[in-house]
Amino acid sequence: MTEYGYFLSTEEHGPADLVEQARMAEQAGFTSLWISDHFHPWNGEQGQAPFVWSVIGALSQATSLPVRTAVTCPVMRLHPAVTAQAAATAAVQLGGGFRLGVGSGEALNEHILGGAWPQAAIRLEMLQEAVQVMRLLFEGGEVSHHGKHYTVENARLYTVPDEPVPIDVSAFGPTATELAGRIGDGFITMAPDAEAVDRFRRSGGGAKPVFGGLKVCWGTDREEAVRTAHRLWANEQLPGELPQILPTPRHFEQANELVPVERVAEAVTCGDDVDAHLAAITAYADAGFDTVFVNQIGPDQRGFFDFYRSKVLPQLPD
């Protein structure tokens, strides 16, 4: 069975708006929430970047839906021990309905403390060790760890959920996907890629859950919706490793000038064609995803939720 959640964008909305969107998502029939974790937005047009753990605390009081991060990078900006404490507290606040989504990050968020930005292979090595440290801390005992990348001495989490926090691993290439299969409690990716799902399962993921996300821009004027998607999220169409290595929103704005509007129109579901929205989402279900999270680009959140409650969610396969 495929479930359908809503993807809260901390790059595009402030704390109060995110909480209100969570309420509307639950009322519309979405069954869970993803929330991004950024220090910077991708560009100045998006314009927000609240501290995700504060927002999650507010969500725990505003909605009954489970929450997952998509994704947190526990390798540079936040030490894995601090990330583990934040995740354990979130899980307690949400009555166990929390999953920690992790990834190897982007320079945009992680270079802010002045350290060198490691190569991808090293970042994956750091991620693997970070997950190891967090799992030890989730057990609730005292932890001392002296590894290649991280040191933890006499650390213990006193506020922990009844069960260890599940850790889902984000991946966008074969090596990272195989790592997700080995160390993750679930797999996160942003394209309906059946081959990636199969690789995750063959690499140790087995029957563990697979989570996917996509952005749409609902609106009654499709051309205007395309322009909104291009203005706010052209960065999603940048190729290769570029999104992982550009260091500031200003650099993304410069790179976004190379992305034509036509590319966004082809890649992002825009407008109010019900069949187009259904096709975009069911592509994930057909590729073997367990949960699909949808994000509405732009300010017309209420119109999006009305549209999905009445016309899209009732037609999606279970």
mmCIF file with all atom_site columns, C-alpha atoms in Angstrom, residues 39-242:
data_model
loop_
_atom_site.group_PDB
_atom_site.id
_atom_site.type_symbol
_atom_site.label_atom_id
_atom_site.label_alt_id
_atom_site.label_comp_id
_atom_site.label_asym_id
_atom_site.label_entity_id
_atom_site.label_seq_id
_atom_site.pdbx_PDB_ins_code
_atom_site.Cartn_x
_atom_site.Cartn_y
_atom_site.Cartn_z
_atom_site.occupancy
_atom_site.B_iso_or_equiv
_atom_site.pdbx_formal_charge
_atom_site.auth_seq_id
_atom_site.auth_comp_id
_atom_site.auth_asym_id
_atom_site.auth_atom_id
_atom_site.pdbx_PDB_model_num
ATOM 1   C CA . PHE A 1 39  ? 20.461 26.696 7.363   1.00 0.00 ? 39  PHE A CA 1
ATOM 2   C CA . HIS A 1 40  ? 20.034 28.687 4.124   1.00 0.00 ? 40  HIS A CA 1
ATOM 3   C CA . PRO A 1 41  ? 17.311 28.694 1.492   1.00 0.00 ? 41  PRO A CA 1
ATOM 4   C CA . TRP A 1 42  ? 18.465 27.693 -1.967  1.00 0.00 ? 42  TRP A CA 1
ATOM 5   C CA . ASN A 1 43  ? 17.957 31.256 -3.205  1.00 0.00 ? 43  ASN A CA 1
ATOM 6   C CA . GLY A 1 44  ? 16.781 34.615 -1.950  1.00 0.00 ? 44  GLY A CA 1
ATOM 7   C CA . GLU A 1 45  ? 13.370 34.295 -3.621  1.00 0.00 ? 45  GLU A CA 1
ATOM 8   C CA . GLN A 1 46  ? 12.531 31.383 -1.305  1.00 0.00 ? 46  GLN A CA 1
ATOM 9   C CA . GLY A 1 47  ? 13.498 33.612 1.581   1.00 0.00 ? 47  GLY A CA 1
ATOM 10  C CA . GLN A 1 48  ? 13.208 31.468 4.750   1.00 0.00 ? 48  GLN A CA 1
ATOM 11  C CA . ALA A 1 49  ? 15.190 28.973 6.836   1.00 0.00 ? 49  ALA A CA 1
ATOM 12  C CA . PRO A 1 50  ? 13.806 28.470 10.360  1.00 0.00 ? 50  PRO A CA 1
ATOM 13  C CA . PHE A 1 51  ? 15.503 26.046 12.732  1.00 0.00 ? 51  PHE A CA 1
ATOM 14  C CA . VAL A 1 52  ? 13.747 22.794 11.975  1.00 0.00 ? 52  VAL A CA 1
ATOM 15  C CA . TRP A 1 53  ? 13.836 21.355 15.500  1.00 0.00 ? 53  TRP A CA 1
ATOM 16  C CA . SER A 1 54  ? 11.924 24.324 16.885  1.00 0.00 ? 54  SER A CA 1
ATOM 17  C CA . VAL A 1 55  ? 9.310  23.903 14.169  1.00 0.00 ? 55  VAL A CA 1
ATOM 18  C CA . ILE A 1 56  ? 9.002  20.165 14.878  1.00 0.00 ? 56  ILE A CA 1
ATOM 19  C CA . GLY A 1 57  ? 8.260  20.977 18.512  1.00 0.00 ? 57  GLY A CA 1
ATOM 20  C CA . ALA A 1 58  ? 5.425  23.224 17.380  1.00 0.00 ? 58  ALA A CA 1
ATOM 21  C CA . LEU A 1 59  ? 4.153  20.580 14.949  1.00 0.00 ? 59  LEU A CA 1
ATOM 22  C CA . SER A 1 60  ? 3.918  18.068 17.775  1.00 0.00 ? 60  SER A CA 1
ATOM 23  C CA . GLN A 1 61  ? 1.349  20.316 19.460  1.00 0.00 ? 61  GLN A CA 1
ATOM 24  C CA . ALA A 1 62  ? -0.577 21.251 16.309  1.00 0.00 ? 62  ALA A CA 1
ATOM 25  C CA . THR A 1 63  ? -1.142 17.963 14.501  1.00 0.00 ? 63  THR A CA 1
ATOM 26  C CA . SER A 1 64  ? -1.398 14.238 15.146  1.00 0.00 ? 64  SER A CA 1
ATOM 27  C CA . LEU A 1 65  ? 0.525  13.330 11.980  1.00 0.00 ? 65  LEU A CA 1
ATOM 28  C CA . PRO A 1 66  ? 3.927  11.603 12.169  1.00 0.00 ? 66  PRO A CA 1
ATOM 29  C CA . VAL A 1 67  ? 6.880  13.755 11.115  1.00 0.00 ? 67  VAL A CA 1
ATOM 30  C CA . ARG A 1 68  ? 10.137 12.911 9.315   1.00 0.00 ? 68  ARG A CA 1
ATOM 31  C CA . THR A 1 69  ? 13.077 15.157 8.362   1.00 0.00 ? 69  THR A CA 1
ATOM 32  C CA . ALA A 1 70  ? 14.014 15.197 4.690   1.00 0.00 ? 70  ALA A CA 1
ATOM 33  C CA . VAL A 1 71  ? 16.767 15.517 5.286   1.00 0.00 ? 71  VAL A CA 1
ATOM 34  C CA . THR A 1 72  ? 19.079 16.361 8.172   1.00 0.00 ? 72  THR A CA 1
ATOM 35  C CA . CYS A 1 73  ? 22.835 16.349 7.644   1.00 0.00 ? 73  CYS A CA 1
ATOM 36  C CA . PRO A 1 74  ? 24.516 15.133 10.873  1.00 0.00 ? 74  PRO A CA 1
ATOM 37  C CA . VAL A 1 75  ? 28.110 15.361 9.634   1.00 0.00 ? 75  VAL A CA 1
ATOM 38  C CA . MET A 1 76  ? 29.357 18.980 9.902   1.00 0.00 ? 76  MET A CA 1
ATOM 39  C CA . ARG A 1 77  ? 26.994 21.779 10.951  1.00 0.00 ? 77  ARG A CA 1
ATOM 40  C CA . LEU A 1 78  ? 25.442 19.545 13.603  1.00 0.00 ? 78  LEU A CA 1
ATOM 41  C CA . HIS A 1 79  ? 27.516 16.942 15.425  1.00 0.00 ? 79  HIS A CA 1
ATOM 42  C CA . PRO A 1 80  ? 25.819 13.519 15.398  1.00 0.00 ? 80  PRO A CA 1
ATOM 43  C CA . ALA A 1 81  ? 25.529 13.557 19.198  1.00 0.00 ? 81  ALA A CA 1
ATOM 44  C CA . VAL A 1 82  ? 23.603 16.838 19.096  1.00 0.00 ? 82  VAL A CA 1
ATOM 45  C CA . THR A 1 83  ? 21.488 15.569 16.198  1.00 0.00 ? 83  THR A CA 1
ATOM 46  C CA . ALA A 1 84  ? 20.692 12.430 18.190  1.00 0.00 ? 84  ALA A CA 1
ATOM 47  C CA . GLN A 1 85  ? 19.518 14.504 21.153  1.00 0.00 ? 85  GLN A CA 1
ATOM 48  C CA . ALA A 1 86  ? 17.297 16.641 18.911  1.00 0.00 ? 86  ALA A CA 1
ATOM 49  C CA . ALA A 1 87  ? 15.829 13.580 17.181  1.00 0.00 ? 87  ALA A CA 1
ATOM 50  C CA . ALA A 1 88  ? 15.187 11.726 20.436  1.00 0.00 ? 88  ALA A CA 1
ATOM 51  C CA . THR A 1 89  ? 13.368 14.734 21.896  1.00 0.00 ? 89  THR A CA 1
ATOM 52  C CA . ALA A 1 90  ? 11.288 15.096 18.717  1.00 0.00 ? 90  ALA A CA 1
ATOM 53  C CA . ALA A 1 91  ? 10.333 11.429 18.925  1.00 0.00 ? 91  ALA A CA 1
ATOM 54  C CA . VAL A 1 92  ? 9.194  11.862 22.531  1.00 0.00 ? 92  VAL A CA 1
ATOM 55  C CA . GLN A 1 93  ? 7.173  14.960 21.623  1.00 0.00 ? 93  GLN A CA 1
ATOM 56  C CA . LEU A 1 94  ? 5.513  13.107 18.741  1.00 0.00 ? 94  LEU A CA 1
ATOM 57  C CA . GLY A 1 95  ? 4.729  9.995  20.781  1.00 0.00 ? 95  GLY A CA 1
ATOM 58  C CA . GLY A 1 96  ? 7.159  7.906  18.760  1.00 0.00 ? 96  GLY A CA 1
ATOM 59  C CA . GLY A 1 97  ? 5.852  9.203  15.434  1.00 0.00 ? 97  GLY A CA 1
ATOM 60  C CA . PHE A 1 98  ? 9.175  10.552 14.227  1.00 0.00 ? 98  PHE A CA 1
ATOM 61  C CA . ARG A 1 99  ? 11.758 9.290  11.768  1.00 0.00 ? 99  ARG A CA 1
ATOM 62  C CA . LEU A 1 100 ? 15.131 10.942 11.221  1.00 0.00 ? 100 LEU A CA 1
ATOM 63  C CA . GLY A 1 101 ? 15.971 11.328 7.553   1.00 0.00 ? 101 GLY A CA 1
ATOM 64  C CA . VAL A 1 102 ? 19.697 11.888 6.998   1.00 0.00 ? 102 VAL A CA 1
ATOM 65  C CA . GLY A 1 103 ? 21.980 12.636 4.084   1.00 0.00 ? 103 GLY A CA 1
ATOM 66  C CA . SER A 1 104 ? 25.502 13.761 3.290   1.00 0.00 ? 104 SER A CA 1
ATOM 67  C CA . GLY A 1 105 ? 24.419 17.374 2.836   1.00 0.00 ? 105 GLY A CA 1
ATOM 68  C CA . GLU A 1 106 ? 25.247 20.368 0.686   1.00 0.00 ? 106 GLU A CA 1
ATOM 69  C CA . ALA A 1 107 ? 27.931 23.011 1.052   1.00 0.00 ? 107 ALA A CA 1
ATOM 70  C CA . LEU A 1 108 ? 25.104 25.567 1.055   1.00 0.00 ? 108 LEU A CA 1
ATOM 71  C CA . ASN A 1 109 ? 24.249 24.585 4.637   1.00 0.00 ? 109 ASN A CA 1
ATOM 72  C CA . GLU A 1 110 ? 27.268 22.758 5.983   1.00 0.00 ? 110 GLU A CA 1
ATOM 73  C CA . HIS A 1 111 ? 30.236 24.993 5.146   1.00 0.00 ? 111 HIS A CA 1
ATOM 74  C CA . ILE A 1 112 ? 29.036 27.851 7.345   1.00 0.00 ? 112 ILE A CA 1
ATOM 75  C CA . LEU A 1 113 ? 31.423 26.998 10.210  1.00 0.00 ? 113 LEU A CA 1
ATOM 76  C CA . GLY A 1 114 ? 34.415 27.482 7.918   1.00 0.00 ? 114 GLY A CA 1
ATOM 77  C CA . GLY A 1 115 ? 35.567 23.912 7.401   1.00 0.00 ? 115 GLY A CA 1
ATOM 78  C CA . ALA A 1 116 ? 36.610 22.504 4.052   1.00 0.00 ? 116 ALA A CA 1
ATOM 79  C CA . TRP A 1 117 ? 33.826 20.830 2.066   1.00 0.00 ? 117 TRP A CA 1
ATOM 80  C CA . PRO A 1 118 ? 34.830 17.147 1.751   1.00 0.00 ? 118 PRO A CA 1
ATOM 81  C CA . GLN A 1 119 ? 34.553 15.067 -1.384  1.00 0.00 ? 119 GLN A CA 1
ATOM 82  C CA . ALA A 1 120 ? 31.445 12.924 -1.765  1.00 0.00 ? 120 ALA A CA 1
ATOM 83  C CA . ALA A 1 121 ? 33.171 9.665  -0.766  1.00 0.00 ? 121 ALA A CA 1
ATOM 84  C CA . ILE A 1 122 ? 34.427 11.208 2.464   1.00 0.00 ? 122 ILE A CA 1
ATOM 85  C CA . ARG A 1 123 ? 31.012 12.682 3.257   1.00 0.00 ? 123 ARG A CA 1
ATOM 86  C CA . LEU A 1 124 ? 29.440 9.249  2.902   1.00 0.00 ? 124 LEU A CA 1
ATOM 87  C CA . GLU A 1 125 ? 32.113 7.820  5.191   1.00 0.00 ? 125 GLU A CA 1
ATOM 88  C CA . MET A 1 126 ? 31.302 10.557 7.728   1.00 0.00 ? 126 MET A CA 1
ATOM 89  C CA . LEU A 1 127 ? 27.585 9.839  7.396   1.00 0.00 ? 127 LEU A CA 1
ATOM 90  C CA . GLN A 1 128 ? 28.099 6.146  8.097   1.00 0.00 ? 128 GLN A CA 1
ATOM 91  C CA . GLU A 1 129 ? 30.043 6.912  11.278  1.00 0.00 ? 129 GLU A CA 1
ATOM 92  C CA . ALA A 1 130 ? 27.483 9.540  12.316  1.00 0.00 ? 130 ALA A CA 1
ATOM 93  C CA . VAL A 1 131 ? 24.669 7.000  12.008  1.00 0.00 ? 131 VAL A CA 1
ATOM 94  C CA . GLN A 1 132 ? 26.675 4.566  14.127  1.00 0.00 ? 132 GLN A CA 1
ATOM 95  C CA . VAL A 1 133 ? 27.106 7.184  16.860  1.00 0.00 ? 133 VAL A CA 1
ATOM 96  C CA . MET A 1 134 ? 23.438 8.145  16.842  1.00 0.00 ? 134 MET A CA 1
ATOM 97  C CA . ARG A 1 135 ? 22.264 4.548  17.066  1.00 0.00 ? 135 ARG A CA 1
ATOM 98  C CA . LEU A 1 136 ? 24.446 4.007  20.131  1.00 0.00 ? 136 LEU A CA 1
ATOM 99  C CA . LEU A 1 137 ? 23.006 7.106  21.806  1.00 0.00 ? 137 LEU A CA 1
ATOM 100 C CA . PHE A 1 138 ? 19.414 6.133  21.002  1.00 0.00 ? 138 PHE A CA 1
ATOM 101 C CA . GLU A 1 139 ? 19.895 3.055  23.169  1.00 0.00 ? 139 GLU A CA 1
ATOM 102 C CA . GLY A 1 140 ? 19.955 5.354  26.214  1.00 0.00 ? 140 GLY A CA 1
ATOM 103 C CA . GLY A 1 141 ? 23.248 4.244  27.766  1.00 0.00 ? 141 GLY A CA 1
ATOM 104 C CA . GLU A 1 142 ? 26.472 6.169  28.257  1.00 0.00 ? 142 GLU A CA 1
ATOM 105 C CA . VAL A 1 143 ? 28.482 6.381  25.043  1.00 0.00 ? 143 VAL A CA 1
ATOM 106 C CA . SER A 1 144 ? 32.153 7.049  24.428  1.00 0.00 ? 144 SER A CA 1
ATOM 107 C CA . HIS A 1 145 ? 33.296 6.861  20.817  1.00 0.00 ? 145 HIS A CA 1
ATOM 108 C CA . HIS A 1 146 ? 36.671 7.696  19.301  1.00 0.00 ? 146 HIS A CA 1
ATOM 109 C CA . GLY A 1 147 ? 36.348 7.300  15.555  1.00 0.00 ? 147 GLY A CA 1
ATOM 110 C CA . LYS A 1 148 ? 37.970 8.611  12.417  1.00 0.00 ? 148 LYS A CA 1
ATOM 111 C CA . HIS A 1 149 ? 35.686 11.644 12.169  1.00 0.00 ? 149 HIS A CA 1
ATOM 112 C CA . TYR A 1 150 ? 33.895 12.021 15.530  1.00 0.00 ? 150 TYR A CA 1
ATOM 113 C CA . THR A 1 151 ? 34.680 11.887 19.219  1.00 0.00 ? 151 THR A CA 1
ATOM 114 C CA . VAL A 1 152 ? 32.029 11.411 21.885  1.00 0.00 ? 152 VAL A CA 1
ATOM 115 C CA . GLU A 1 153 ? 32.911 11.169 25.573  1.00 0.00 ? 153 GLU A CA 1
ATOM 116 C CA . ASN A 1 154 ? 30.596 10.102 28.394  1.00 0.00 ? 154 ASN A CA 1
ATOM 117 C CA . ALA A 1 155 ? 27.468 11.143 26.504  1.00 0.00 ? 155 ALA A CA 1
ATOM 118 C CA . ARG A 1 156 ? 24.034 9.890  27.477  1.00 0.00 ? 156 ARG A CA 1
ATOM 119 C CA . LEU A 1 157 ? 20.574 10.859 26.266  1.00 0.00 ? 157 LEU A CA 1
ATOM 120 C CA . TYR A 1 158 ? 18.193 10.994 29.207  1.00 0.00 ? 158 TYR A CA 1
ATOM 121 C CA . THR A 1 159 ? 15.104 11.921 27.182  1.00 0.00 ? 159 THR A CA 1
ATOM 122 C CA . VAL A 1 160 ? 14.547 9.045  24.777  1.00 0.00 ? 160 VAL A CA 1
ATOM 123 C CA . PRO A 1 161 ? 11.489 7.412  23.172  1.00 0.00 ? 161 PRO A CA 1
ATOM 124 C CA . ASP A 1 162 ? 10.437 3.859  24.009  1.00 0.00 ? 162 ASP A CA 1
ATOM 125 C CA . GLU A 1 163 ? 11.987 2.612  20.755  1.00 0.00 ? 163 GLU A CA 1
ATOM 126 C CA . PRO A 1 164 ? 15.139 3.905  19.007  1.00 0.00 ? 164 PRO A CA 1
ATOM 127 C CA . VAL A 1 165 ? 14.472 6.568  16.385  1.00 0.00 ? 165 VAL A CA 1
ATOM 128 C CA . PRO A 1 166 ? 14.414 5.031  12.874  1.00 0.00 ? 166 PRO A CA 1
ATOM 129 C CA . ILE A 1 167 ? 17.053 6.530  10.578  1.00 0.00 ? 167 ILE A CA 1
ATOM 130 C CA . ASP A 1 168 ? 16.212 6.828  6.880   1.00 0.00 ? 168 ASP A CA 1
ATOM 131 C CA . VAL A 1 169 ? 19.084 7.521  4.489   1.00 0.00 ? 169 VAL A CA 1
ATOM 132 C CA . SER A 1 170 ? 18.827 9.781  1.453   1.00 0.00 ? 170 SER A CA 1
ATOM 133 C CA . ALA A 1 171 ? 20.702 8.821  -1.687  1.00 0.00 ? 171 ALA A CA 1
ATOM 134 C CA . PHE A 1 172 ? 21.020 10.029 -5.283  1.00 0.00 ? 172 PHE A CA 1
ATOM 135 C CA . GLY A 1 173 ? 23.547 7.668  -6.856  1.00 0.00 ? 173 GLY A CA 1
ATOM 136 C CA . PRO A 1 174 ? 24.517 3.981  -6.826  1.00 0.00 ? 174 PRO A CA 1
ATOM 137 C CA . THR A 1 175 ? 27.168 4.231  -4.106  1.00 0.00 ? 175 THR A CA 1
ATOM 138 C CA . ALA A 1 176 ? 24.980 6.229  -1.744  1.00 0.00 ? 176 ALA A CA 1
ATOM 139 C CA . THR A 1 177 ? 21.985 3.995  -2.478  1.00 0.00 ? 177 THR A CA 1
ATOM 140 C CA . GLU A 1 178 ? 23.970 0.902  -1.556  1.00 0.00 ? 178 GLU A CA 1
ATOM 141 C CA . LEU A 1 179 ? 25.080 2.608  1.658   1.00 0.00 ? 179 LEU A CA 1
ATOM 142 C CA . ALA A 1 180 ? 21.420 3.370  2.419   1.00 0.00 ? 180 ALA A CA 1
ATOM 143 C CA . GLY A 1 181 ? 20.648 -0.316 1.956   1.00 0.00 ? 181 GLY A CA 1
ATOM 144 C CA . ARG A 1 182 ? 23.377 -1.294 4.413   1.00 0.00 ? 182 ARG A CA 1
ATOM 145 C CA . ILE A 1 183 ? 22.811 1.231  7.205   1.00 0.00 ? 183 ILE A CA 1
ATOM 146 C CA . GLY A 1 184 ? 19.337 2.732  6.765   1.00 0.00 ? 184 GLY A CA 1
ATOM 147 C CA . ASP A 1 185 ? 16.000 1.856  8.316   1.00 0.00 ? 185 ASP A CA 1
ATOM 148 C CA . GLY A 1 186 ? 14.490 3.298  5.145   1.00 0.00 ? 186 GLY A CA 1
ATOM 149 C CA . PHE A 1 187 ? 15.447 4.913  1.845   1.00 0.00 ? 187 PHE A CA 1
ATOM 150 C CA . ILE A 1 188 ? 14.778 8.477  0.678   1.00 0.00 ? 188 ILE A CA 1
ATOM 151 C CA . THR A 1 189 ? 15.070 9.706  -2.886  1.00 0.00 ? 189 THR A CA 1
ATOM 152 C CA . MET A 1 190 ? 13.431 12.401 -4.998  1.00 0.00 ? 190 MET A CA 1
ATOM 153 C CA . ALA A 1 191 ? 12.735 10.655 -8.296  1.00 0.00 ? 191 ALA A CA 1
ATOM 154 C CA . PRO A 1 192 ? 10.387 7.727  -9.138  1.00 0.00 ? 192 PRO A CA 1
ATOM 155 C CA . ASP A 1 193 ? 13.382 5.521  -9.887  1.00 0.00 ? 193 ASP A CA 1
ATOM 156 C CA . ALA A 1 194 ? 12.468 1.829  -9.743  1.00 0.00 ? 194 ALA A CA 1
ATOM 157 C CA . GLU A 1 195 ? 16.086 0.851  -10.396 1.00 0.00 ? 195 GLU A CA 1
ATOM 158 C CA . ALA A 1 196 ? 17.235 2.795  -7.310  1.00 0.00 ? 196 ALA A CA 1
ATOM 159 C CA . VAL A 1 197 ? 14.540 1.128  -5.210  1.00 0.00 ? 197 VAL A CA 1
ATOM 160 C CA . ASP A 1 198 ? 15.690 -2.275 -6.430  1.00 0.00 ? 198 ASP A CA 1
ATOM 161 C CA . ARG A 1 199 ? 19.344 -1.426 -5.722  1.00 0.00 ? 199 ARG A CA 1
ATOM 162 C CA . PHE A 1 200 ? 18.436 -0.335 -2.180  1.00 0.00 ? 200 PHE A CA 1
ATOM 163 C CA . ARG A 1 201 ? 16.543 -3.571 -1.555  1.00 0.00 ? 201 ARG A CA 1
ATOM 164 C CA . ARG A 1 202 ? 19.333 -5.757 -3.009  1.00 0.00 ? 202 ARG A CA 1
ATOM 165 C CA . SER A 1 203 ? 21.971 -3.920 -0.923  1.00 0.00 ? 203 SER A CA 1
ATOM 166 C CA . GLY A 1 204 ? 20.398 -4.868 2.390   1.00 0.00 ? 204 GLY A CA 1
ATOM 167 C CA . GLY A 1 205 ? 17.255 -2.734 2.426   1.00 0.00 ? 205 GLY A CA 1
ATOM 168 C CA . GLY A 1 206 ? 15.007 -5.734 1.916   1.00 0.00 ? 206 GLY A CA 1
ATOM 169 C CA . ALA A 1 207 ? 11.427 -4.817 2.791   1.00 0.00 ? 207 ALA A CA 1
ATOM 170 C CA . LYS A 1 208 ? 12.332 -1.588 4.593   1.00 0.00 ? 208 LYS A CA 1
ATOM 171 C CA . PRO A 1 209 ? 10.225 1.443  3.578   1.00 0.00 ? 209 PRO A CA 1
ATOM 172 C CA . VAL A 1 210 ? 11.049 3.683  0.636   1.00 0.00 ? 210 VAL A CA 1
ATOM 173 C CA . PHE A 1 211 ? 10.079 7.355  0.721   1.00 0.00 ? 211 PHE A CA 1
ATOM 174 C CA . GLY A 1 212 ? 9.906  9.748  -2.218  1.00 0.00 ? 212 GLY A CA 1
ATOM 175 C CA . GLY A 1 213 ? 9.067  13.383 -2.711  1.00 0.00 ? 213 GLY A CA 1
ATOM 176 C CA . LEU A 1 214 ? 8.046  15.712 -5.499  1.00 0.00 ? 214 LEU A CA 1
ATOM 177 C CA . LYS A 1 215 ? 7.155  19.348 -5.946  1.00 0.00 ? 215 LYS A CA 1
ATOM 178 C CA . VAL A 1 216 ? 4.109  20.597 -7.816  1.00 0.00 ? 216 VAL A CA 1
ATOM 179 C CA . CYS A 1 217 ? 2.707  24.058 -8.405  1.00 0.00 ? 217 CYS A CA 1
ATOM 180 C CA . TRP A 1 218 ? -1.077 24.031 -8.332  1.00 0.00 ? 218 TRP A CA 1
ATOM 181 C CA . GLY A 1 219 ? -2.856 27.022 -9.846  1.00 0.00 ? 219 GLY A CA 1
ATOM 182 C CA . THR A 1 220 ? -5.729 27.787 -12.169 1.00 0.00 ? 220 THR A CA 1
ATOM 183 C CA . ASP A 1 221 ? -3.354 29.583 -14.578 1.00 0.00 ? 221 ASP A CA 1
ATOM 184 C CA . ARG A 1 222 ? -0.759 27.012 -15.674 1.00 0.00 ? 222 ARG A CA 1
ATOM 185 C CA . GLU A 1 223 ? 1.601  29.558 -17.245 1.00 0.00 ? 223 GLU A CA 1
ATOM 186 C CA . GLU A 1 224 ? 1.630  31.590 -14.047 1.00 0.00 ? 224 GLU A CA 1
ATOM 187 C CA . ALA A 1 225 ? 2.248  28.422 -12.039 1.00 0.00 ? 225 ALA A CA 1
ATOM 188 C CA . VAL A 1 226 ? 5.219  27.574 -14.280 1.00 0.00 ? 226 VAL A CA 1
ATOM 189 C CA . ARG A 1 227 ? 6.659  31.041 -13.731 1.00 0.00 ? 227 ARG A CA 1
ATOM 190 C CA . THR A 1 228 ? 6.242  30.629 -9.971  1.00 0.00 ? 228 THR A CA 1
ATOM 191 C CA . ALA A 1 229 ? 7.964  27.243 -10.015 1.00 0.00 ? 229 ALA A CA 1
ATOM 192 C CA . HIS A 1 230 ? 10.823 28.656 -12.086 1.00 0.00 ? 230 HIS A CA 1
ATOM 193 C CA . ARG A 1 231 ? 11.256 31.703 -9.847  1.00 0.00 ? 231 ARG A CA 1
ATOM 194 C CA . LEU A 1 232 ? 11.335 29.690 -6.637  1.00 0.00 ? 232 LEU A CA 1
ATOM 195 C CA . TRP A 1 233 ? 12.748 26.270 -7.535  1.00 0.00 ? 233 TRP A CA 1
ATOM 196 C CA . ALA A 1 234 ? 14.805 26.458 -10.733 1.00 0.00 ? 234 ALA A CA 1
ATOM 197 C CA . ASN A 1 235 ? 17.662 25.091 -8.603  1.00 0.00 ? 235 ASN A CA 1
ATOM 198 C CA . GLU A 1 236 ? 16.063 21.622 -8.713  1.00 0.00 ? 236 GLU A CA 1
ATOM 199 C CA . GLN A 1 237 ? 16.911 21.448 -12.420 1.00 0.00 ? 237 GLN A CA 1
ATOM 200 C CA . LEU A 1 238 ? 20.643 22.061 -11.950 1.00 0.00 ? 238 LEU A CA 1
ATOM 201 C CA . PRO A 1 239 ? 22.688 19.074 -13.134 1.00 0.00 ? 239 PRO A CA 1
ATOM 202 C CA . GLY A 1 240 ? 25.023 16.653 -11.423 1.00 0.00 ? 240 GLY A CA 1
ATOM 203 C CA . GLU A 1 241 ? 26.887 17.551 -8.244  1.00 0.00 ? 241 GLU A CA 1
ATOM 204 C CA . LEU A 1 242 ? 26.435 21.308 -8.637  1.00 0.00 ? 242 LEU A CA 1
#
